[in-house]
mmCIF file of C-alpha atoms in Angstrom:
data_model
loop_
_atom_site.group_PDB
_atom_site.id
_atom_site.type_symbol
_atom_site.label_atom_id
_atom_site.label_comp_id
_atom_site.label_asym_id
_atom_site.label_seq_id
_atom_site.Cartn_x
_atom_site.Cartn_y
_atom_site.Cartn_z
ATOM 1 C CA MET I 1 -23.367 -33.950 -42.023
ATOM 2 C CA GLU I 2 -21.320 -36.241 -39.831
ATOM 3 C CA LEU I 3 -17.716 -35.031 -39.567
ATOM 4 C CA GLU I 4 -16.311 -37.419 -36.986
ATOM 5 C CA ARG I 5 -16.878 -40.879 -35.586
ATOM 6 C CA GLY I 6 -15.123 -42.172 -32.496
ATOM 7 C CA GLY I 7 -13.127 -38.972 -32.191
ATOM 8 C CA GLU I 8 -11.618 -39.190 -35.688
ATOM 9 C CA PRO I 9 -12.700 -37.684 -39.023
ATOM 10 C CA VAL I 10 -15.012 -39.933 -41.006
ATOM 11 C CA PRO I 11 -13.570 -41.531 -44.180
ATOM 12 C CA ALA I 12 -15.454 -39.050 -46.387
ATOM 13 C CA VAL I 13 -13.728 -36.103 -44.691
ATOM 14 C CA LYS I 14 -10.308 -37.735 -44.952
ATOM 15 C CA PHE I 15 -10.909 -38.581 -48.618
ATOM 16 C CA GLY I 16 -12.089 -35.046 -49.368
ATOM 17 C CA LEU I 17 -9.048 -33.397 -47.782
ATOM 18 C CA GLY I 18 -6.727 -35.867 -49.489
ATOM 19 C CA ALA I 19 -8.339 -35.243 -52.875
ATOM 20 C CA VAL I 20 -7.974 -31.464 -52.521
ATOM 21 C CA VAL I 21 -4.294 -31.767 -51.561
ATOM 22 C CA ALA I 22 -3.687 -34.229 -54.394
ATOM 23 C CA ALA I 23 -5.329 -31.880 -56.922
ATOM 24 C CA GLY I 24 -2.891 -29.140 -55.954
ATOM 25 C CA LEU I 25 0.064 -31.509 -56.271
ATOM 26 C CA VAL I 26 -1.081 -32.588 -59.740
ATOM 27 C CA GLY I 27 -1.319 -28.928 -60.752
ATOM 28 C CA MET I 28 2.226 -28.323 -59.539
ATOM 29 C CA ALA I 29 3.517 -31.362 -61.412
ATOM 30 C CA LEU I 30 1.881 -30.237 -64.670
ATOM 31 C CA TYR I 31 3.250 -26.721 -64.293
ATOM 32 C CA ALA I 32 6.743 -28.057 -63.565
ATOM 33 C CA SER I 33 6.628 -30.404 -66.572
ATOM 34 C CA ALA I 34 5.895 -27.416 -68.853
ATOM 35 C CA SER I 35 8.663 -25.351 -67.308
ATOM 36 C CA GLY I 36 12.213 -25.311 -68.568
ATOM 37 C CA HIS I 37 13.478 -25.967 -65.046
ATOM 38 C CA TRP I 38 10.988 -28.592 -63.904
ATOM 39 C CA ALA I 39 12.953 -29.709 -60.817
ATOM 40 C CA ALA I 40 13.320 -26.156 -59.494
ATOM 41 C CA ALA I 41 9.690 -25.361 -60.305
ATOM 42 C CA LEU I 42 8.383 -28.505 -58.592
ATOM 43 C CA GLY I 43 10.607 -28.105 -55.543
ATOM 44 C CA GLY I 44 9.801 -24.419 -55.197
ATOM 45 C CA GLY I 45 6.090 -25.098 -55.605
ATOM 46 C CA LEU I 46 6.195 -27.711 -52.852
ATOM 47 C CA ILE I 47 7.961 -25.273 -50.527
ATOM 48 C CA VAL I 48 5.397 -22.553 -51.242
ATOM 49 C CA ALA I 49 2.507 -24.998 -50.761
ATOM 50 C CA ALA I 50 3.894 -26.309 -47.476
ATOM 51 C CA THR I 51 4.549 -22.805 -46.149
ATOM 52 C CA PHE I 52 1.061 -21.502 -46.832
ATOM 53 C CA THR I 53 -0.534 -24.762 -45.641
ATOM 54 C CA VAL I 54 1.182 -24.334 -42.285
ATOM 55 C CA GLY I 55 0.175 -20.666 -42.156
ATOM 56 C CA GLY I 56 -3.446 -21.457 -42.976
ATOM 57 C CA GLY I 57 -3.407 -24.349 -40.521
ATOM 58 C CA LEU I 58 -2.232 -22.036 -37.741
ATOM 59 C CA VAL I 59 -5.107 -19.641 -38.435
ATOM 60 C CA GLY I 60 -7.513 -22.596 -38.534
ATOM 61 C CA PHE I 61 -6.155 -23.751 -35.196
ATOM 62 C CA LEU I 62 -6.831 -20.330 -33.668
ATOM 63 C CA PHE I 63 -10.400 -20.407 -34.975
ATOM 64 C CA GLY I 64 -10.931 -23.999 -33.828
ATOM 65 C CA VAL I 65 -9.700 -23.834 -30.219
ATOM 66 C CA PRO I 66 -12.685 -25.057 -28.137
ATOM 67 C CA ARG I 67 -14.167 -22.858 -25.456
ATOM 68 C CA LEU I 68 -14.330 -24.005 -21.850
ATOM 69 C CA LEU I 69 -17.908 -24.569 -20.727
ATOM 70 C CA THR I 70 -18.478 -23.189 -17.251
ATOM 71 C CA SER I 71 -20.694 -26.047 -16.138
ATOM 72 C CA GLY I 72 -18.766 -28.266 -13.783
ATOM 73 C CA ALA I 73 -17.935 -28.868 -10.159
ATOM 74 C CA ALA I 74 -14.824 -28.349 -8.154
ATOM 75 C CA ALA I 75 -13.102 -31.059 -6.178
ATOM 76 C CA HIS I 76 -15.205 -30.252 -3.109
ATOM 77 C CA PRO I 77 -18.945 -30.492 -3.775
ATOM 78 C CA ASP I 78 -19.788 -27.664 -1.352
ATOM 79 C CA ASP I 79 -18.198 -25.193 -3.790
ATOM 80 C CA GLN I 80 -21.167 -24.353 -6.003
ATOM 81 C CA GLY I 81 -19.354 -21.389 -7.480
ATOM 82 C CA ALA I 82 -16.938 -23.621 -9.314
ATOM 83 C CA THR I 83 -16.697 -23.295 -13.063
ATOM 84 C CA SER I 84 -15.061 -26.503 -14.226
ATOM 85 C CA THR I 85 -15.622 -30.215 -14.094
ATOM 86 C CA ALA I 86 -12.138 -30.706 -12.694
ATOM 87 C CA GLY I 87 -10.654 -30.143 -9.262
ATOM 88 C CA TYR I 88 -8.888 -27.005 -10.479
ATOM 89 C CA ALA I 89 -9.564 -24.067 -12.779
ATOM 90 C CA PRO I 90 -8.181 -25.007 -16.215
ATOM 91 C CA ASN I 91 -5.747 -22.570 -17.817
ATOM 92 C CA THR I 92 -7.664 -20.659 -20.508
ATOM 93 C CA ASN I 93 -4.744 -18.599 -21.842
ATOM 94 C CA LEU I 94 -4.801 -20.458 -25.154
ATOM 95 C CA GLU I 95 -8.509 -19.792 -25.524
ATOM 96 C CA GLN I 96 -8.039 -16.087 -24.748
ATOM 97 C CA VAL I 97 -5.099 -15.712 -27.140
ATOM 98 C CA SER I 98 -7.094 -17.508 -29.827
ATOM 99 C CA ASP I 99 -10.009 -15.149 -29.268
ATOM 100 C CA TRP I 100 -7.820 -12.019 -29.393
ATOM 101 C CA LEU I 101 -5.871 -13.067 -32.480
ATOM 102 C CA THR I 102 -9.029 -14.135 -34.287
ATOM 103 C CA LYS I 103 -10.577 -10.704 -33.732
ATOM 104 C CA ILE I 104 -7.365 -8.939 -34.759
ATOM 105 C CA LEU I 105 -7.046 -10.993 -37.946
ATOM 106 C CA LEU I 106 -10.677 -10.444 -38.858
ATOM 107 C CA GLY I 107 -10.444 -6.717 -38.152
ATOM 108 C CA ALA I 108 -7.226 -6.259 -40.101
ATOM 109 C CA GLY I 109 -8.481 -8.404 -42.948
ATOM 110 C CA LEU I 110 -11.704 -6.475 -43.322
ATOM 111 C CA THR I 111 -9.911 -3.121 -43.365
ATOM 112 C CA GLN I 112 -7.415 -4.312 -45.982
ATOM 113 C CA ILE I 113 -9.778 -6.346 -48.156
ATOM 114 C CA GLY I 114 -9.778 -3.673 -50.849
ATOM 115 C CA THR I 115 -6.024 -3.978 -51.327
ATOM 116 C CA LEU I 116 -6.092 -7.789 -51.505
ATOM 117 C CA PRO I 117 -5.672 -8.085 -55.320
ATOM 118 C CA HIS I 118 -2.704 -5.716 -55.263
ATOM 119 C CA ARG I 119 -1.125 -7.633 -52.347
ATOM 120 C CA LEU I 120 -1.541 -10.942 -54.163
ATOM 121 C CA ARG I 121 0.075 -9.499 -57.295
ATOM 122 C CA GLU I 122 3.045 -8.294 -55.270
ATOM 123 C CA LEU I 123 3.313 -11.676 -53.561
ATOM 124 C CA GLY I 124 3.370 -13.456 -56.916
ATOM 125 C CA GLU I 125 6.048 -11.178 -58.312
ATOM 126 C CA TRP I 126 8.159 -11.649 -55.197
ATOM 127 C CA LEU I 127 7.878 -15.460 -55.121
ATOM 128 C CA SER I 128 8.005 -16.116 -58.881
ATOM 129 C CA PRO I 129 11.760 -16.932 -58.853
ATOM 130 C CA VAL I 130 11.056 -19.790 -56.424
ATOM 131 C CA VAL I 131 9.095 -21.619 -59.118
ATOM 132 C CA GLY I 132 11.468 -20.835 -61.940
ATOM 133 C CA GLY I 133 10.215 -17.404 -63.022
ATOM 134 C CA ALA I 134 12.230 -14.204 -63.418
ATOM 135 C CA ALA I 135 12.430 -11.624 -60.643
ATOM 136 C CA GLY I 136 9.523 -9.213 -60.885
ATOM 137 C CA ASP I 137 7.809 -11.481 -63.404
ATOM 138 C CA ARG I 138 4.236 -10.419 -64.073
ATOM 139 C CA GLY I 139 3.478 -13.429 -66.243
ATOM 140 C CA GLY I 140 2.544 -17.043 -65.660
ATOM 141 C CA ALA I 141 4.958 -17.771 -62.820
ATOM 142 C CA ALA I 142 3.639 -14.913 -60.700
ATOM 143 C CA GLY I 143 0.021 -15.893 -61.307
ATOM 144 C CA PHE I 144 0.773 -19.543 -60.593
ATOM 145 C CA VAL I 145 2.522 -18.906 -57.293
ATOM 146 C CA SER I 146 -0.233 -16.494 -56.181
ATOM 147 C CA ALA I 147 -2.889 -19.106 -56.912
ATOM 148 C CA LEU I 148 -0.795 -21.729 -55.151
ATOM 149 C CA ALA I 149 -0.530 -19.548 -52.053
ATOM 150 C CA VAL I 150 -4.284 -18.896 -51.888
ATOM 151 C CA TYR I 151 -5.146 -22.523 -52.608
ATOM 152 C CA TYR I 152 -3.000 -24.048 -49.889
ATOM 153 C CA THR I 153 -3.815 -21.340 -47.374
ATOM 154 C CA VAL I 154 -7.464 -22.343 -47.644
ATOM 155 C CA VAL I 155 -6.570 -26.058 -47.485
ATOM 156 C CA GLY I 156 -4.428 -25.486 -44.392
ATOM 157 C CA PHE I 157 -7.129 -23.406 -42.723
ATOM 158 C CA VAL I 158 -9.835 -26.024 -43.246
ATOM 159 C CA ALA I 159 -7.576 -28.889 -42.169
ATOM 160 C CA GLY I 160 -6.296 -26.993 -39.113
ATOM 161 C CA TRP I 161 -9.778 -25.958 -38.014
ATOM 162 C CA LEU I 162 -11.259 -29.429 -38.523
ATOM 163 C CA LEU I 163 -8.478 -31.336 -36.770
ATOM 164 C CA THR I 164 -8.452 -28.866 -33.886
ATOM 165 C CA ARG I 165 -12.187 -29.183 -33.425
ATOM 166 C CA LEU I 166 -12.110 -32.972 -33.505
ATOM 167 C CA LEU I 167 -8.845 -33.937 -31.844
ATOM 168 C CA LEU I 168 -8.030 -31.101 -29.434
ATOM 169 C CA ALA I 169 -11.546 -30.951 -27.989
ATOM 170 C CA ARG I 170 -11.500 -34.713 -27.468
ATOM 171 C CA ALA I 171 -8.076 -34.625 -25.796
ATOM 172 C CA LEU I 172 -9.052 -31.776 -23.466
ATOM 173 C CA THR I 173 -12.320 -33.495 -22.578
ATOM 174 C CA ALA I 174 -10.518 -36.751 -21.773
ATOM 175 C CA ALA I 175 -8.068 -34.900 -19.533
ATOM 176 C CA ASP I 176 -10.875 -33.128 -17.668
ATOM 177 C CA ARG I 177 -12.796 -36.400 -17.315
ATOM 178 C CA GLN I 178 -9.778 -38.057 -15.746
ATOM 179 C CA THR I 179 -9.366 -35.178 -13.321
ATOM 180 C CA LEU I 180 -13.057 -35.366 -12.453
ATOM 181 C CA ALA I 181 -12.757 -39.136 -11.949
ATOM 182 C CA ASP I 182 -9.929 -38.575 -9.463
ATOM 183 C CA SER I 183 -12.032 -35.936 -7.706
ATOM 184 C CA VAL I 184 -15.027 -38.284 -7.548
ATOM 185 C CA ALA I 185 -12.873 -41.062 -6.059
ATOM 186 C CA LYS I 186 -11.720 -38.696 -3.297
ATOM 187 C CA THR I 187 -15.304 -37.622 -2.628
ATOM 188 C CA VAL I 188 -16.462 -41.252 -2.329
ATOM 189 C CA VAL I 189 -13.794 -41.969 0.283
ATOM 190 C CA ALA I 190 -14.441 -38.768 2.237
ATOM 191 C CA ALA I 191 -18.264 -38.841 1.958
ATOM 192 C CA PRO I 192 -18.954 -40.275 5.466
ATOM 193 C CA SER I 193 -16.924 -37.496 7.095
ATOM 194 C CA LEU I 194 -18.167 -34.588 4.964
ATOM 195 C CA GLY I 195 -21.476 -34.396 6.805
ATOM 196 C CA PHE I 196 -23.717 -33.848 3.790
ATOM 197 C CA GLY I 197 -27.326 -34.568 4.690
ATOM 198 C CA PRO I 198 -29.932 -35.897 2.225
ATOM 199 C CA GLU I 199 -31.296 -32.408 1.611
ATOM 200 C CA ARG I 200 -27.893 -30.984 0.734
ATOM 201 C CA VAL I 201 -27.140 -33.877 -1.613
ATOM 202 C CA ARG I 202 -30.491 -33.325 -3.303
ATOM 203 C CA GLU I 203 -29.712 -29.629 -3.735
ATOM 204 C CA LEU I 204 -26.428 -30.471 -5.452
ATOM 205 C CA PHE I 205 -28.108 -32.918 -7.800
ATOM 206 C CA GLU I 206 -31.023 -30.657 -8.672
ATOM 207 C CA THR I 207 -28.749 -27.827 -9.850
ATOM 208 C CA GLY I 208 -28.725 -29.626 -13.212
ATOM 209 C CA VAL I 209 -24.964 -29.055 -13.595
ATOM 210 C CA GLU I 210 -23.236 -32.253 -14.657
ATOM 211 C CA GLY I 211 -20.247 -31.838 -12.359
ATOM 212 C CA LEU I 212 -22.438 -31.167 -9.314
ATOM 213 C CA ARG I 213 -24.745 -34.051 -10.184
ATOM 214 C CA VAL I 214 -21.735 -36.359 -10.415
ATOM 215 C CA GLN I 215 -20.461 -35.157 -7.028
ATOM 216 C CA ALA I 216 -23.907 -35.798 -5.528
ATOM 217 C CA LEU I 217 -23.797 -39.340 -6.903
ATOM 218 C CA ALA I 218 -20.295 -39.732 -5.474
ATOM 219 C CA LEU I 219 -21.634 -38.760 -2.047
ATOM 220 C CA LEU I 220 -24.361 -41.389 -2.454
ATOM 221 C CA GLN I 221 -21.697 -43.968 -3.264
ATOM 222 C CA GLY I 222 -19.703 -43.233 -0.139
ATOM 223 C CA ALA I 223 -22.696 -42.617 2.141
ATOM 224 C CA PRO I 224 -25.794 -44.232 0.584
ATOM 225 C CA ASP I 225 -29.153 -43.033 1.851
ATOM 226 C CA ALA I 226 -32.501 -44.627 1.045
ATOM 227 C CA ARG I 227 -34.158 -41.190 1.036
ATOM 228 C CA ASN I 228 -32.249 -40.190 -2.113
ATOM 229 C CA VAL I 229 -32.522 -43.390 -4.110
ATOM 230 C CA ASP I 230 -34.928 -41.624 -6.462
ATOM 231 C CA LEU I 231 -32.035 -39.361 -7.524
ATOM 232 C CA ILE I 232 -30.039 -42.418 -8.574
ATOM 233 C CA THR I 233 -32.972 -43.744 -10.581
ATOM 234 C CA GLN I 234 -33.394 -40.348 -12.238
ATOM 235 C CA ALA I 235 -29.694 -40.179 -13.136
ATOM 236 C CA ILE I 236 -29.825 -43.643 -14.695
ATOM 237 C CA ASP I 237 -32.932 -42.784 -16.709
ATOM 238 C CA ARG I 238 -31.777 -39.338 -17.886
ATOM 239 C CA HIS I 239 -27.997 -39.187 -17.537
ATOM 240 C CA LEU I 240 -26.109 -36.240 -19.010
ATOM 241 C CA SER I 241 -23.040 -38.245 -20.054
ATOM 242 C CA PRO I 242 -21.690 -41.827 -20.022
ATOM 243 C CA PHE I 243 -19.475 -40.854 -17.084
ATOM 244 C CA GLU I 244 -22.484 -39.727 -15.072
ATOM 245 C CA LEU I 245 -24.275 -42.974 -15.951
ATOM 246 C CA LEU I 246 -21.339 -44.961 -14.570
ATOM 247 C CA GLN I 247 -21.426 -42.992 -11.319
ATOM 248 C CA ALA I 248 -25.186 -43.502 -11.062
ATOM 249 C CA LEU I 249 -24.765 -47.259 -11.521
ATOM 250 C CA LEU I 250 -22.055 -47.324 -8.847
ATOM 251 C CA ALA I 251 -24.391 -45.410 -6.523
ATOM 252 C CA ALA I 252 -27.137 -47.934 -7.298
ATOM 253 C CA LYS I 253 -24.747 -50.746 -6.395
ATOM 254 C CA ALA I 254 -24.073 -49.095 -3.030
ATOM 255 C CA ALA I 255 -27.779 -48.426 -2.407
ATOM 256 C CA ALA I 256 -28.792 -52.011 -3.229
ATOM 257 C CA GLY I 257 -27.451 -53.178 0.131
ATOM 258 C CA LEU I 258 -29.426 -50.691 2.231
ATOM 259 C CA PRO I 259 -31.619 -52.571 4.725
ATOM 260 C CA ASP I 260 -34.251 -49.802 4.761
ATOM 261 C CA LEU I 261 -34.630 -49.618 0.972
ATOM 262 C CA GLY I 262 -38.340 -49.808 0.205
ATOM 263 C CA GLU I 263 -39.811 -52.277 -2.241
ATOM 264 C CA ALA I 264 -41.063 -49.485 -4.519
ATOM 265 C CA ASP I 265 -37.612 -47.879 -4.711
ATOM 266 C CA ARG I 266 -36.017 -51.284 -5.184
ATOM 267 C CA ALA I 267 -38.356 -52.114 -8.068
ATOM 268 C CA ALA I 268 -37.888 -48.689 -9.706
ATOM 269 C CA LEU I 269 -34.105 -48.972 -9.443
ATOM 270 C CA ARG I 270 -34.064 -52.456 -10.899
ATOM 271 C CA SER I 271 -36.398 -51.431 -13.733
ATOM 272 C CA ALA I 272 -34.216 -48.446 -14.665
ATOM 273 C CA VAL I 273 -31.031 -50.538 -14.702
ATOM 274 C CA ALA I 274 -32.648 -53.385 -16.669
ATOM 275 C CA TYR I 275 -33.994 -50.939 -19.251
ATOM 276 C CA LYS I 276 -30.602 -49.282 -19.657
ATOM 277 C CA LEU I 277 -28.918 -52.668 -20.157
ATOM 278 C CA ARG I 278 -31.023 -53.256 -23.258
ATOM 279 C CA ASN I 279 -29.371 -50.267 -24.963
ATOM 280 C CA THR I 280 -26.027 -51.581 -26.224
ATOM 281 C CA ARG I 281 -24.929 -48.139 -27.413
ATOM 282 C CA THR I 282 -25.334 -46.541 -23.997
ATOM 283 C CA VAL I 283 -24.076 -49.611 -22.139
ATOM 284 C CA PRO I 284 -21.713 -51.365 -24.594
ATOM 285 C CA PRO I 285 -20.754 -55.010 -24.126
ATOM 286 C CA TYR I 286 -17.603 -55.617 -22.074
ATOM 287 C CA SER I 287 -17.725 -52.053 -20.693
ATOM 288 C CA ARG I 288 -17.465 -51.205 -17.019
ATOM 289 C CA ARG I 289 -20.958 -49.741 -17.154
ATOM 290 C CA ARG I 290 -22.388 -53.101 -18.217
ATOM 291 C CA ALA I 291 -20.439 -55.010 -15.575
ATOM 292 C CA VAL I 292 -21.671 -52.678 -12.816
ATOM 293 C CA ALA I 293 -25.256 -52.762 -14.134
ATOM 294 C CA GLU I 294 -25.296 -56.565 -14.154
ATOM 295 C CA ASP I 295 -23.923 -56.581 -10.617
ATOM 296 C CA VAL I 296 -26.725 -54.234 -9.527
ATOM 297 C CA LEU I 297 -29.355 -56.596 -10.949
ATOM 298 C CA LYS I 298 -27.809 -59.483 -9.021
ATOM 299 C CA ARG I 299 -28.083 -57.445 -5.824
ATOM 300 C CA LEU I 300 -31.706 -56.537 -6.617
ATOM 301 C CA PRO I 301 -33.382 -59.850 -7.482
ATOM 302 C CA GLU I 302 -36.962 -59.791 -8.678
ATOM 303 C CA THR I 303 -39.570 -60.642 -6.082
ATOM 304 C CA ALA I 304 -41.416 -63.784 -7.166
ATOM 305 C CA ALA I 305 -45.176 -63.207 -7.375
ATOM 306 C CA ALA I 306 -47.454 -65.776 -5.769
ATOM 307 C CA PRO I 307 -49.293 -67.951 -8.334
ATOM 308 C CA ALA I 308 -52.915 -66.909 -8.630
ATOM 309 C CA LEU I 309 -54.348 -70.448 -8.506
ATOM 310 C CA ILE I 310 -52.540 -71.756 -5.422
ATOM 311 C CA PRO I 311 -55.094 -72.428 -2.638
ATOM 312 C CA THR I 312 -54.512 -70.390 0.518
ATOM 313 C CA GLN I 313 -54.851 -71.405 4.140
ATOM 314 C CA ALA I 314 -57.776 -69.017 4.524
ATOM 315 C CA GLN I 315 -59.801 -71.159 2.171
ATOM 316 C CA GLY I 316 -59.567 -73.972 4.699
ATOM 317 C CA GLU I 317 -59.247 -76.563 1.984
ATOM 318 C CA ALA I 318 -56.698 -77.728 -0.602
ATOM 319 C CA GLU I 319 -59.311 -76.996 -3.283
ATOM 320 C CA ALA I 320 -60.946 -73.691 -4.210
ATOM 321 C CA LEU I 321 -64.738 -73.489 -4.092
ATOM 322 C CA ILE I 322 -66.387 -71.734 -7.080
ATOM 323 C CA PRO I 323 -69.878 -71.911 -8.626
ATOM 324 C CA THR I 324 -70.172 -74.232 -11.650
ATOM 325 C CA GLN I 325 -72.773 -74.465 -14.394
ATOM 326 C CA ALA I 326 -72.583 -78.316 -14.453
ATOM 327 C CA GLN I 327 -74.326 -78.518 -11.134
ATOM 328 C CA GLY I 328 -77.412 -77.046 -12.796
ATOM 329 C CA GLY I 329 -78.026 -74.706 -9.876
ATOM 330 C CA ALA I 330 -78.649 -77.535 -7.421
ATOM 331 C CA GLU I 331 -75.601 -76.495 -5.458
ATOM 332 C CA ALA I 332 -74.234 -72.984 -5.086
ATOM 333 C CA LEU I 333 -70.643 -74.060 -4.799
ATOM 334 C CA GLY I 334 -68.628 -76.742 -6.562
ATOM 335 C CA ARG I 335 -65.279 -78.275 -5.802
ATOM 336 C CA ILE I 336 -62.971 -77.759 -8.804
ATOM 337 C CA PRO I 337 -59.510 -79.427 -8.816
ATOM 338 C CA ALA I 338 -56.382 -77.461 -9.611
ATOM 339 C CA ARG I 339 -55.606 -76.431 -13.241
ATOM 340 C CA ASN I 340 -53.932 -78.906 -15.625
ATOM 341 C CA GLY I 341 -54.924 -81.823 -13.442
ATOM 342 C CA ASP I 342 -52.195 -81.124 -10.867
ATOM 343 C CA GLN I 343 -52.957 -82.068 -7.343
ATOM 344 C CA PRO I 344 -53.337 -79.114 -4.983
ATOM 345 C CA GLU I 345 -50.611 -80.479 -2.737
ATOM 346 C CA ALA I 346 -48.122 -80.507 -5.577
ATOM 347 C CA ALA I 347 -49.082 -76.986 -6.592
ATOM 348 C CA ALA I 348 -48.596 -75.752 -3.051
ATOM 349 C CA LYS I 349 -45.093 -77.208 -3.005
ATOM 350 C CA ASP I 350 -44.151 -75.307 -6.219
#
C-alpha cells in the first residue's frame, strides 16, 4: 500500500488519521454531554488525550528514526573506506539513542505485560477526577479515562512513526544530497590535479556504491577521458538515483567535446541519452536533467547516412547499371534512371 507521494502522506493516510482522531473527540464530547460537569469533563478529556498522544508520538518517533546506510563516498574519492554519501561522517547519536531506548522499552514492556491490566486500573482511578469523576473512582470515569489513554497513545504512536518515516528520512536525505553535491562540485574542479588515471576511475565506478560512482562521474566531468565513456553510458542506462543520472549527463556533456571520441561510443552515448529523454518520470519536463540531456544531444548530432540509390563515382556514370527483364536477355545490363523520375544530378546534389 502506498503511504506517501512526493514526500508527504497520501490523502488516504491523512484521512484515516483524521478520522481516528475525530472518533476519539466525538467519544469525549458524548461522555461530557452525559456528565454533570460537561465543561470539566471535556476539558480534562482533551488534556488527557493530548498528553498521551504526545507520549505515544515520542515512542513512535524513536521507532521511526531512519538508519544511516553505510553506502556512500567521502569528499575525496580516494577514500574507499568512507561510510557516508557526504563529505563528513554524519552524527548518529539520535539513531543510537533511538535504538537503545527502543530495546529498553520493549524489554521493560515484555517483563511487565502481566501487570498491564492492574496498571491501567490504577491509572484510571488516579486520573478520574480530571474528567469529572471522584478520587479513587472505580466506575465509569476511571474506565473512560483508561480507554482514552490507551486510544490516544496508539494514535500518537502511529502518527509519530509514520511522520518520522516520511518526513525525517526525506529531510535527512535532502541534507546529505546537498552535501554530496557540494563535494562533487569540488571534485569536478580539482579533477585535473588529482591524478586519477582511467583505471582508477573505473575501479571507483565498479565498486557499485552510489557515492563512489558519483565521484567517478565527477572526475569524468572535470577530466573527461574517451577510454571511460562506456562508464557514462552505463550510468545513464542503469543509474542508482536521479542525482547520479544528473552527474552522468553532465559527464556526457563534457565527453561530447572529446576529439578522440570514437563513432561507436558517440552513437552509444547519444542512444542512451535519447532513450532516457523519452521517460518523463525519470527526466521530467523543465528539470535540469532534461536541459542537460537536450544539450548533450545537440553536441552529439546524428551522422547522416548516405542514400542507397545515389550513384557513386566508382560507377563511372550518373546512372546505375543493373540487369532488366525488359531487355529480354539481349543485353546483360540496362541503364535505369534514378527513382521517382529524379535526374541523377539532382539526386547527387541532395
